[in-house]
XYZ file of C-alpha atoms in Angstrom:
607
model
C -28.217 219.039 193.075
C -29.682 219.876 196.470
C -33.124 221.359 196.960
C -32.716 225.089 196.439
C -32.910 227.264 199.505
C -34.785 226.888 202.743
C -38.496 226.090 203.087
C -39.684 229.593 202.335
C -37.574 229.752 199.193
C -38.492 226.236 198.257
C -42.209 226.817 198.382
C -42.145 230.547 197.600
C -45.837 230.923 198.392
C -45.351 232.692 201.683
C -48.525 231.024 202.912
C -47.156 227.654 204.011
C -48.015 227.126 207.649
C -45.602 224.924 209.614
C -46.876 222.917 212.500
C -43.727 223.613 214.562
C -40.443 225.514 214.442
C -38.160 223.467 212.154
C -35.019 224.791 213.879
C -36.091 223.802 217.381
C -34.169 220.825 218.736
C -36.638 218.225 219.943
C -35.402 216.510 223.046
C -38.278 214.157 223.921
C -39.938 211.302 222.058
C -43.397 212.800 222.744
C -42.512 216.039 220.979
C -41.160 214.142 218.001
C -44.299 212.028 217.768
C -46.455 215.135 217.965
C -44.569 216.827 215.192
C -44.803 213.723 213.015
C -48.561 213.623 213.600
C -48.882 217.311 212.726
C -46.847 216.801 209.551
C -48.972 213.817 208.551
C -52.150 215.818 209.142
C -50.765 218.701 207.115
C -49.919 216.335 204.279
C -53.470 214.924 204.322
C -54.956 218.415 204.183
C -52.637 219.397 201.321
C -53.412 216.191 199.449
C -57.174 216.729 199.728
C -56.800 220.317 198.562
C -54.574 219.264 195.673
C -57.082 216.657 194.539
C -59.665 219.433 194.585
C -57.465 221.465 192.171
C -55.740 223.854 194.619
C -52.512 224.894 192.800
C -50.794 226.094 195.960
C -51.549 222.800 197.686
C -50.119 220.873 194.731
C -46.919 222.915 194.904
C -46.484 222.563 198.665
C -47.377 218.847 198.651
C -44.901 218.206 195.822
C -42.192 220.030 197.776
C -42.962 218.006 200.934
C -42.687 214.731 199.049
C -39.527 215.905 197.247
C -37.880 216.726 200.535
C -38.804 213.301 201.840
C -37.200 211.678 198.774
C -40.476 210.433 197.262
C -39.695 211.559 193.723
C -42.415 209.441 192.091
C -45.073 210.851 194.416
C -43.839 214.452 194.101
C -43.513 214.667 190.322
C -47.213 214.649 189.277
C -48.091 217.286 191.869
C -45.195 219.519 190.831
C -46.026 219.133 187.143
C -49.644 219.980 187.812
C -48.742 223.128 189.786
C -46.165 224.114 187.177
C -48.703 223.796 184.385
C -50.900 226.182 186.357
C -48.061 228.760 186.472
C -46.609 228.226 189.982
C -42.942 229.294 189.786
C -41.951 227.563 193.031
C -43.284 224.308 191.568
C -41.290 224.929 188.373
C -38.111 225.408 190.423
C -38.714 222.269 192.484
C -39.626 220.264 189.383
C -36.213 221.249 188.038
C -34.630 219.977 191.281
C -36.510 216.692 190.971
C -35.496 216.176 187.351
C -31.887 217.021 188.147
C -31.906 214.377 190.862
C -33.237 211.871 188.337
C -30.366 212.755 185.982
C -32.316 214.816 183.451
C -30.137 217.930 183.703
C -31.184 219.578 180.451
C -34.909 219.172 181.159
C -34.308 220.464 184.682
C -32.590 223.538 183.247
C -35.632 224.215 181.093
C -37.950 224.363 184.109
C -35.397 226.438 186.088
C -35.339 228.915 183.228
C -39.121 229.225 183.350
C -39.026 229.784 187.122
C -36.084 232.185 186.896
C -37.751 234.286 184.212
C -40.791 234.394 186.482
C -38.566 235.869 189.219
C -37.369 232.856 191.236
C -33.931 233.674 192.737
C -33.454 230.035 193.738
C -34.133 228.882 190.158
C -31.754 231.525 188.765
C -29.071 230.188 191.128
C -29.701 226.598 190.060
C -29.675 227.587 186.380
C -26.413 229.515 186.839
C -24.760 226.489 188.429
C -26.059 224.299 185.607
C -24.448 226.541 182.980
C -21.186 226.678 184.904
C -21.056 222.888 185.065
C -21.498 222.916 181.289
C -18.635 225.407 180.904
C -20.842 228.259 179.701
C -19.465 230.964 182.007
C -21.201 233.988 180.406
C -24.629 232.359 180.869
C -23.646 231.191 184.338
C -22.625 234.696 185.356
C -25.847 236.175 183.980
C -28.154 233.901 185.952
C -26.040 233.880 189.115
C -26.000 237.671 189.045
C -29.812 237.672 188.681
C -30.035 235.430 191.736
C -27.493 237.403 193.771
C -29.078 240.763 193.020
C -32.413 239.408 194.264
C -30.755 238.690 197.617
C -30.225 234.938 197.256
C -27.308 234.001 199.535
C -26.277 230.904 197.594
C -26.478 232.889 194.374
C -24.186 235.576 195.809
C -21.675 232.959 196.933
C -21.759 231.078 193.614
C -21.282 234.344 191.712
C -18.310 235.249 193.925
C -16.813 231.810 193.316
C -17.137 232.238 189.557
C -15.634 235.736 189.597
C -12.772 234.695 191.862
C -11.996 231.776 189.570
C -11.785 234.273 186.734
C -9.591 236.667 188.744
C -12.239 239.384 188.847
C -11.853 241.749 191.809
C -15.641 242.057 192.081
C -15.616 238.629 193.754
C -14.882 240.276 197.107
C -18.093 242.280 196.963
C -20.265 239.206 196.525
C -18.316 237.156 199.067
C -18.979 239.960 201.508
C -22.703 239.988 200.625
C -22.978 236.234 201.198
C -20.876 236.379 204.380
C -22.956 239.193 205.845
C -26.046 237.030 205.299
C -24.568 234.143 207.230
C -22.887 231.981 204.588
C -20.015 230.418 206.511
C -17.935 229.319 203.518
C -18.206 232.843 202.101
C -17.058 234.231 205.460
C -14.077 231.856 205.432
C -13.087 232.678 201.868
C -13.461 236.390 202.466
C -11.181 236.031 205.494
C -8.623 234.127 203.414
C -8.711 236.832 200.729
C -8.170 239.604 203.295
C -5.491 237.550 205.044
C -3.489 236.991 201.863
C -3.755 240.649 200.978
C -2.471 241.692 204.408
C 0.363 239.155 204.256
C 1.380 240.410 200.828
C 1.683 243.971 202.074
C -1.089 245.167 199.744
C -3.463 246.056 202.547
C -3.705 249.743 203.421
C -6.316 249.362 206.146
C -7.169 246.912 208.889
C -7.397 243.866 206.631
C -5.802 241.511 209.129
C -8.237 242.535 211.855
C -11.220 242.213 209.524
C -9.960 238.815 208.364
C -9.890 237.667 211.973
C -13.495 238.798 212.456
C -14.656 236.773 209.444
C -12.639 233.740 210.552
C -14.326 234.052 213.923
C -17.797 234.272 212.354
C -17.191 231.248 210.114
C -15.650 229.277 212.989
C -18.615 230.074 215.225
C -20.839 228.579 212.509
C -18.838 225.344 212.574
C -16.314 225.913 209.781
C -13.365 223.783 210.857
C -10.737 225.388 208.619
C -11.785 228.829 209.828
C -11.335 227.588 213.395
C -7.862 226.341 212.430
C -6.821 229.710 210.971
C -8.317 231.589 213.896
C -6.326 229.384 216.261
C -3.141 230.128 214.307
C -3.759 233.888 214.506
C -4.361 233.721 218.245
C -1.311 231.511 218.803
C 0.899 233.947 216.916
C -0.476 236.753 219.061
C 0.266 234.797 222.234
C -3.356 234.059 223.198
C -2.538 230.385 223.653
C -5.550 229.485 225.769
C -8.109 230.719 223.232
C -6.013 229.378 220.359
C -6.114 225.965 221.999
C -9.907 226.133 222.271
C -10.309 226.820 218.545
C -7.749 224.169 217.611
C -9.695 221.734 219.771
C -12.994 222.691 218.111
C -11.490 222.238 214.651
C -9.729 218.996 215.583
C -12.918 217.483 216.979
C -14.615 218.340 213.687
C -11.983 216.261 211.895
C -9.364 218.802 210.813
C -5.981 216.983 211.092
C -3.919 220.173 210.849
C -5.717 221.549 213.894
C -5.070 218.316 215.780
C -1.390 218.625 214.875
C -1.232 222.283 215.979
C -3.017 221.425 219.211
C -0.383 218.748 219.806
C 2.403 221.310 219.539
C 0.619 223.646 221.944
C 0.265 220.839 224.474
C 3.891 219.792 224.036
C 5.084 223.341 224.657
C 2.904 223.395 227.778
C 4.695 220.265 229.024
C 1.899 217.770 228.341
C 3.721 215.393 225.998
C 1.240 212.546 226.478
C -1.776 214.581 225.365
C 0.283 216.033 222.528
C 1.126 212.521 221.339
C -2.576 211.593 221.419
C -3.527 214.464 219.096
C -0.522 213.898 216.843
C -1.530 210.262 216.563
C -5.048 211.268 215.580
C -3.746 213.747 212.978
C -1.147 211.327 211.619
C -3.762 208.616 211.198
C -5.768 211.133 209.163
C -2.786 211.653 206.870
C -1.048 214.689 208.381
C 2.672 214.361 207.624
C 3.705 217.082 210.063
C 2.055 215.200 212.916
C 3.753 211.972 211.833
C 7.109 213.772 211.926
C 6.323 215.132 215.376
C 5.528 211.632 216.603
C 8.762 210.387 215.066
C 10.761 213.092 216.844
C 9.011 212.302 220.140
C 9.911 208.625 219.925
C 13.452 209.440 218.778
C 13.950 211.590 221.899
C 12.855 208.626 223.995
C 15.343 206.373 222.240
C 12.591 204.385 220.493
C 14.306 204.515 217.115
C 12.282 201.809 215.400
C 8.993 203.520 216.244
C 10.470 206.874 215.235
C 11.534 205.450 211.887
C 8.048 204.041 211.318
C 6.462 207.456 211.832
C 9.029 209.214 209.657
C 8.156 206.765 206.892
C 4.466 207.501 207.490
C 5.247 211.206 207.039
C 6.865 210.429 203.693
C 3.864 208.374 202.663
C 1.712 211.404 203.484
C 3.803 213.478 201.082
C 5.898 215.287 203.707
C 9.525 215.228 202.537
C 10.646 216.207 206.045
C 10.151 212.535 206.827
C 13.070 211.597 204.550
C 15.235 214.335 206.072
C 14.427 213.178 209.595
C 15.193 209.595 208.615
C 18.577 210.821 207.417
C 19.208 212.536 210.739
C 18.162 209.397 212.618
C 20.505 207.184 210.597
C 23.377 209.665 210.925
C 22.995 209.717 214.725
C 23.272 205.913 214.695
C 26.362 205.976 212.476
C 24.467 204.474 209.515
C 26.011 206.963 207.110
C 25.241 205.077 203.909
C 21.522 205.013 204.748
C 21.665 208.604 205.985
C 23.112 209.647 202.623
C 20.322 207.789 200.840
C 17.587 209.618 202.780
C 19.320 212.985 202.550
C 19.570 212.551 198.782
C 15.898 211.691 198.505
C 14.894 214.798 200.437
C 17.480 216.981 198.686
C 16.315 215.944 195.221
C 12.788 216.893 196.319
C 14.023 220.397 197.151
C 14.640 220.104 200.907
C 17.390 222.659 201.446
C 18.530 221.496 204.877
C 18.766 217.940 203.560
C 20.994 219.226 200.762
C 23.189 220.957 203.352
C 23.322 217.815 205.517
C 24.188 215.696 202.484
C 27.025 218.059 201.598
C 28.391 217.891 205.150
C 28.241 214.103 205.039
C 30.158 214.060 201.751
C 32.680 216.550 203.108
C 33.315 214.335 206.121
C 34.394 211.482 203.846
C 36.630 213.789 201.817
C 34.345 214.229 198.797
C 34.769 218.000 198.418
C 33.825 217.894 194.759
C 30.546 216.147 195.534
C 29.780 218.391 198.513
C 30.141 221.764 196.790
C 27.121 221.566 194.419
C 24.858 220.466 197.270
C 26.050 223.338 199.456
C 25.375 225.666 196.526
C 21.910 224.233 195.916
C 20.989 224.544 199.573
C 22.403 228.054 199.839
C 20.598 229.243 196.714
C 17.378 227.809 198.185
C 17.872 229.955 201.287
C 19.791 227.738 203.718
C 21.833 230.084 205.892
C 23.965 227.239 207.252
C 24.789 226.118 203.714
C 25.900 229.640 202.767
C 28.206 229.679 205.797
C 29.538 226.222 204.954
C 30.279 227.359 201.418
C 32.290 230.184 202.916
C 34.301 227.675 204.958
C 34.820 225.517 201.861
C 36.172 228.407 199.790
C 38.283 229.717 202.656
C 39.877 226.281 202.982
C 40.913 226.542 199.329
C 42.362 229.995 199.848
C 39.621 231.648 197.766
C 39.066 234.427 200.280
C 36.999 236.716 198.064
C 34.475 233.989 197.218
C 34.430 232.855 200.851
C 33.671 236.399 201.991
C 30.785 236.641 199.519
C 29.077 233.628 201.075
C 29.917 234.731 204.615
C 28.263 238.089 203.891
C 25.174 236.358 202.526
C 24.869 234.195 205.628
C 25.592 237.137 207.922
C 22.839 239.189 206.268
C 20.430 236.378 207.185
C 21.534 236.502 210.833
C 24.196 233.769 210.980
C 26.341 234.598 214.005
C 29.573 232.869 212.993
C 29.325 234.253 209.466
C 29.011 237.778 210.881
C 32.158 237.097 212.936
C 34.058 236.005 209.827
C 32.951 239.108 207.926
C 33.944 241.283 210.872
C 37.405 239.685 210.997
C 37.846 240.142 207.252
C 36.925 243.817 207.506
C 39.411 244.234 210.359
C 42.155 242.781 208.179
C 41.163 245.215 205.421
C 41.290 248.150 207.859
C 37.555 248.917 207.524
C 36.947 249.358 211.234
C 33.352 250.754 211.062
C 32.157 247.795 208.956
C 34.095 245.412 211.188
C 32.486 246.855 214.306
C 28.995 246.580 212.789
C 29.410 242.892 211.988
C 31.149 242.108 215.266
C 28.282 243.692 217.171
C 25.814 241.493 215.271
C 27.835 238.381 216.015
C 28.416 239.314 219.641
C 24.728 240.063 220.100
C 24.022 236.613 218.620
C 26.069 234.970 221.360
C 29.551 234.614 219.836
C 32.169 234.851 222.575
C 34.949 235.402 220.034
C 33.002 238.268 218.458
C 32.432 239.846 221.868
C 36.169 239.628 222.554
C 37.121 241.036 219.159
C 34.619 243.861 219.524
C 36.040 244.643 222.955
C 39.578 244.830 221.529
C 38.382 247.234 218.808
C 36.733 249.483 221.414
C 39.682 249.069 223.773
C 42.110 250.319 221.145
C 40.158 253.588 220.884
C 40.423 254.407 224.571
C 42.961 256.987 225.612
C 45.801 255.502 227.668
C 44.810 255.195 231.304
C 47.240 256.135 234.069
C 49.073 253.187 235.554
C 47.380 251.688 238.595
C 49.043 249.925 241.471
C 47.491 247.071 243.390
C 45.423 248.404 246.228
C 44.195 251.592 244.538
C 40.435 252.240 244.653
C 38.443 250.678 241.831
C 36.955 252.894 239.157
C 33.149 252.646 239.646
C 32.004 252.902 236.019
C 32.940 250.210 233.521
C 33.577 251.071 229.919
C 31.696 249.405 227.079
C 34.771 247.465 226.036
C 35.060 246.002 229.538
C 31.422 244.940 229.414
C 32.084 243.086 226.152
C 35.223 241.521 227.633
C 33.154 240.325 230.582
C 30.447 238.926 228.320
C 33.036 236.935 226.406
C 34.749 235.889 229.632
C 31.496 234.651 231.134
C 31.097 232.445 228.038
C 34.479 230.825 228.742
C 36.669 232.837 226.379
C 40.140 232.455 227.918
C 41.786 235.566 226.449
C 38.809 237.626 227.540
C 39.084 236.173 231.031
C 42.733 237.207 231.189
C 41.867 240.684 229.947
C 39.047 241.093 232.476
C 41.476 239.970 235.173
C 43.993 242.598 234.027
C 41.367 245.337 234.086
C 40.232 244.270 237.551
C 43.843 244.254 238.754
C 44.303 247.738 237.285
C 41.318 248.887 239.369
C 42.856 247.304 242.436
C 40.261 244.548 242.693
C 42.660 241.719 243.474
C 39.968 239.181 244.334
C 38.141 239.708 241.048
C 41.397 239.621 239.103
C 42.446 236.371 240.765
C 39.052 234.814 240.004
C 39.281 235.532 236.280
C 42.973 234.599 236.056
C 42.253 231.311 237.771
C 39.322 230.565 235.418
C 41.551 231.174 232.411
C 44.468 229.229 233.911
C 42.355 226.204 234.756
C 41.011 226.257 231.192
C 44.602 226.039 229.884
C 45.496 229.681 229.228
C 49.254 230.243 229.532
C 48.773 233.978 230.092
C 46.177 233.226 232.746
C 48.630 230.936 234.532
C 51.424 233.541 234.310
C 49.287 236.453 235.504
C 47.817 234.401 238.341
C 51.368 233.598 239.369
C 52.276 237.299 239.359
C 49.243 238.113 241.497
C 49.996 235.320 243.965
C 53.658 236.319 244.201
C 52.696 239.912 245.007
C 50.360 238.590 247.686
C 53.198 236.569 249.212
C 52.194 233.132 247.894
C 55.373 232.429 245.933
C 55.195 228.577 246.145
C 51.737 228.550 244.485
C 52.919 231.216 242.058
C 55.859 229.006 241.073
C 53.479 226.113 240.530
C 51.410 228.182 238.004
C 54.568 229.549 236.345
C 55.806 225.998 235.935
C 52.576 225.002 234.209
C 52.749 228.097 232.001
C 56.419 227.482 231.100
C 55.684 223.826 230.326
C 52.991 225.119 227.965
C 55.559 227.340 226.201
C 55.360 230.675 228.069
C 58.843 232.283 227.959
C 58.252 234.951 230.612
C 57.032 232.292 233.044
C 60.264 230.335 232.471
C 62.287 233.518 233.142
C 60.362 234.107 236.387
C 61.149 230.563 237.497
C 64.812 231.093 236.678
C 64.814 234.182 238.907
C 62.979 232.364 241.708
C 65.460 229.482 241.729
C 68.419 231.873 241.448
C 67.236 233.763 244.534
C 66.887 230.463 246.406
C 70.435 229.575 245.495
C 69.369 226.647 243.308
C 71.670 227.735 240.502
C 71.417 224.575 238.381
C 67.633 224.734 238.346
C 67.780 228.466 237.679
C 70.131 227.906 234.740
C 67.820 225.210 233.339
C 64.822 227.528 233.349
C 66.920 230.366 231.924
C 67.892 228.090 229.018
C 64.198 227.285 228.550
C 63.287 230.999 228.523
C 65.938 231.681 225.872
C 64.460 229.012 223.629
C 60.856 230.127 224.187
C 61.315 233.897 223.767
C 60.128 236.392 222.773
C 63.264 238.371 221.907
C 63.268 240.686 224.922
C 62.681 237.762 227.274
C 65.327 235.658 225.516
C 67.861 238.475 225.877
C 67.270 238.868 229.621
C 67.229 235.100 230.120
C 70.552 234.767 228.253
C 72.202 237.342 230.539
C 70.835 235.575 233.609
C 71.980 232.190 232.295
C 75.501 233.489 231.643
C 75.671 235.028 235.110
C 74.574 231.771 236.691
C 77.194 229.859 234.707
C 79.908 232.207 235.904
C 78.678 231.788 239.455
C 78.701 228.007 239.097
C 82.210 227.976 237.560
C 83.714 230.362 240.113
């Protein structure tokens, strides 16, 4: 056990005169030599006084020798002063005996000093009883020490009470923290932090926690600096967060080095990030090892990446096995990928379980995939819940599929929200459908934006027919905005619809742009409508070219238009051929018109 307290507490005479300030940093050899000479002179004076029977001198001399590690020299002086009733000597004699391994004898002298009013001895005696498992006695003596204002006693009492689950621990942590105990400040901050995170805090617990983290960090507590950095990073104060991460990392905290690496990477300094990750990984931080693995994988250095992923596993980070699975899967080494996914999945890695299920599904093992999807989904994997929905939908089990889609949608899965929205549309529950479609569309789903636009479009009152060339309506409706959002994401039907709306406003250029985008992406309706627009503008040859592409893709109305074009040109055989094609393609109204045209052309040809 360490010597109890600082010099004043150690000696407890209040009359010990120091030759120089013990906290002053000596920067020159001359100062150090002077202090050593003063200390030697002081020791000589104390020794002479002790030999003359001065009890105080015996106590102080014994303490000086004890601090120096001269236990044999210190013991007779401390015993002599103790026999004369000096409580500081009794406390320090206990320290000496404890260092020699005589714990029970040490406790006897601490008891004598504690009864005489020594807070340091009461603290030491309390720790002794706690080490022996006698918590009631430990609490009694630690409380005696703490109530006398002993900082270490207050902290030790708080530690005991916290271990027992006693809420009074906070009071004594606060007492010790307010008197400068850095570990108490850190633990008080952690207590307040957990309370705030758990929603049990009714005041400014998070702010107070930050203040205590800051105080402990300023006193050199590396974990406090780490937590302070995390708070500042979350708040967006990246510069100050980086400074505290750096302070903690330099003091040997690997998690801070890892966090600093991520900050540097996000700032674009990958080389410095790799340096700190390397330092953290070498100190056993699995997260840093994974980060290094990912960095090397991005560079195509797969062997180095694999080595770091294995190092992450060795450090106890199961993400290493998952990342190894991803690496093997990217290289087509599916058997090894399955092995690593299984290892991570059995350890509870939910995304590994989902990846394993996908891998099994790809080779046709639906039976093997389902339990892994279920395990991942139950563990909170949103992707797995969505995949379960797909699995059940593929079997025709729509109700069960919808249940999993709803679960994934509630967690923010865009495609799942789309599927729920579509299901509600089929059921006729338009309000619920709109709610889910809005979520999916807001999450970036082009199909959801299109479907939402069609729902809103169907509610609009019929607009008067517009002819090409009429002035455009200045204000766009919400449904048109959703159509445009979907169209801008490449949704072909939305592009056609936006083109139609633009044409209805008389904006021929805008209409042509959207029709052309849809047509070039393979939309038959886009090709047909672009042809109509070009024909009206007098570009019939280009219109015929787009109608031909649309008809070849199965568009009946485009085939009918071609039949009419060729009939007008007098190319009756070609017109009849396209009319036959229109009859076969339909729909019914188109087929009927095409049949009449075909029959007329036949009569003309046979006349």
